[in-house]
Amino acid sequence: MTDISKSAIDSLSVAPGGEEAVDERQQAGQDKSIAKRLEKNPESADARLDNALDESMDASDPPASTQPVHSTEPAPSSGYDPEAERKRQR
């Protein structure tokens, strides 16, 4: 079995360590105006998209911000028929 030295493992790290400065602008979710817009109107598609983009990493998968929020109704594409459901329940 081969032992890997701690210095070799540390050299593989991509995260800043120790005394290196971290630019706060690079941290996700820093745009307070987006948070305020989202708090004011949680169902705003634009605010949800802006928030998802603000929290995503560059070149990552696109954010899944198209999901319904606070909706209690089934999606129209679900094919749910309230009348058929009532008949089925009887």
Short mmCIF file of C-alpha atoms in Angstrom, two decimals:
data_model
loop_
_atom_site.label_atom_id
_atom_site.label_comp_id
_atom_site.label_asym_id
_atom_site.label_seq_id
_atom_site.Cartn_x
_atom_site.Cartn_y
_atom_site.Cartn_z
CA MET A 1 0.00 0.00 0.00
CA THR A 2 1.32 3.44 -0.91
CA ASP A 3 1.16 6.31 1.55
CA ILE A 4 0.30 9.70 0.13
CA SER A 5 1.92 12.59 1.91
CA LYS A 6 -0.22 15.38 3.37
CA SER A 7 1.61 17.94 1.21
CA ALA A 8 0.70 15.96 -1.92
CA ILE A 9 -2.97 15.87 -0.92
CA ASP A 10 -2.93 19.59 -0.05
CA SER A 11 -1.48 20.40 -3.47
CA LEU A 12 -4.55 18.79 -5.09
CA SER A 13 -6.99 21.06 -3.26
CA VAL A 14 -8.81 23.64 -5.37
CA ALA A 15 -10.29 25.52 -2.44
CA PRO A 16 -8.39 28.48 -1.02
CA GLY A 17 -6.79 27.70 2.26
CA GLY A 18 -5.02 29.37 5.09
CA GLU A 19 -4.28 33.05 4.63
CA GLU A 20 -5.52 33.39 1.05
CA ALA A 21 -8.14 36.10 0.65
CA VAL A 22 -11.61 35.19 -0.57
CA ASP A 23 -13.37 37.76 -2.72
CA GLU A 24 -16.84 38.14 -1.17
CA ARG A 25 -18.29 38.95 -4.59
CA GLN A 26 -17.58 35.38 -5.59
CA GLN A 27 -19.84 33.97 -2.88
CA ALA A 28 -23.29 32.82 -4.00
CA GLY A 29 -26.46 34.64 -3.01
CA GLN A 30 -24.91 38.05 -2.36
CA ASP A 31 -27.38 40.23 -4.29
CA LYS A 32 -29.69 41.55 -1.56
CA SER A 33 -32.03 43.22 -4.09
CA ILE A 34 -32.93 39.81 -5.51
CA ALA A 35 -33.73 38.47 -2.04
CA LYS A 36 -35.99 41.46 -1.39
CA ARG A 37 -37.82 41.00 -4.71
CA LEU A 38 -38.28 37.30 -4.00
CA GLU A 39 -39.56 38.00 -0.48
CA LYS A 40 -42.03 40.57 -1.81
CA ASN A 41 -43.35 38.25 -4.55
CA PRO A 42 -42.28 34.58 -4.15
CA GLU A 43 -44.12 33.56 -7.31
CA SER A 44 -42.26 36.02 -9.56
CA ALA A 45 -40.61 33.93 -12.26
CA ASP A 46 -38.03 36.65 -12.90
CA ALA A 47 -37.05 36.94 -9.23
CA ARG A 48 -36.82 33.13 -8.87
CA LEU A 49 -34.64 32.89 -11.98
CA ASP A 50 -32.39 35.75 -10.83
CA ASN A 51 -32.03 34.09 -7.42
CA ALA A 52 -31.21 30.70 -8.95
CA LEU A 53 -28.62 32.27 -11.28
CA ASP A 54 -27.11 34.24 -8.40
CA GLU A 55 -26.67 31.02 -6.41
CA SER A 56 -25.40 28.86 -9.26
CA MET A 57 -21.82 28.28 -10.29
CA ASP A 58 -20.62 29.43 -13.69
CA ALA A 59 -20.70 26.66 -16.31
CA SER A 60 -22.82 24.42 -14.11
CA ASP A 61 -26.15 22.91 -15.07
CA PRO A 62 -28.88 25.48 -15.64
CA PRO A 63 -30.89 26.25 -12.52
CA ALA A 64 -34.22 24.49 -12.13
CA SER A 65 -36.21 27.58 -11.23
CA THR A 66 -39.16 26.75 -13.45
CA GLN A 67 -40.89 24.63 -10.82
CA PRO A 68 -44.13 26.05 -9.41
CA VAL A 69 -43.83 27.80 -6.07
CA HIS A 70 -46.64 28.10 -3.52
CA SER A 71 -49.10 26.63 -5.97
CA THR A 72 -51.66 24.25 -4.53
CA GLU A 73 -53.19 23.43 -7.89
CA PRO A 74 -51.82 20.58 -10.02
CA ALA A 75 -49.88 21.57 -13.10
CA PRO A 76 -52.12 21.78 -16.18
CA SER A 77 -49.92 19.22 -17.91
CA SER A 78 -50.63 16.66 -15.17
CA GLY A 79 -53.95 15.71 -16.77
CA TYR A 80 -55.68 15.88 -13.39
CA ASP A 81 -59.48 16.02 -13.81
CA PRO A 82 -61.31 16.98 -10.59
CA GLU A 83 -64.63 15.52 -11.79
CA ALA A 84 -63.06 12.20 -12.75
CA GLU A 85 -61.31 12.09 -9.37
CA ARG A 86 -64.59 12.67 -7.53
CA LYS A 87 -66.22 9.82 -9.47
CA ARG A 88 -63.28 7.54 -8.75
CA GLN A 89 -63.51 8.28 -5.01
CA ARG A 90 -67.15 7.14 -4.87
#
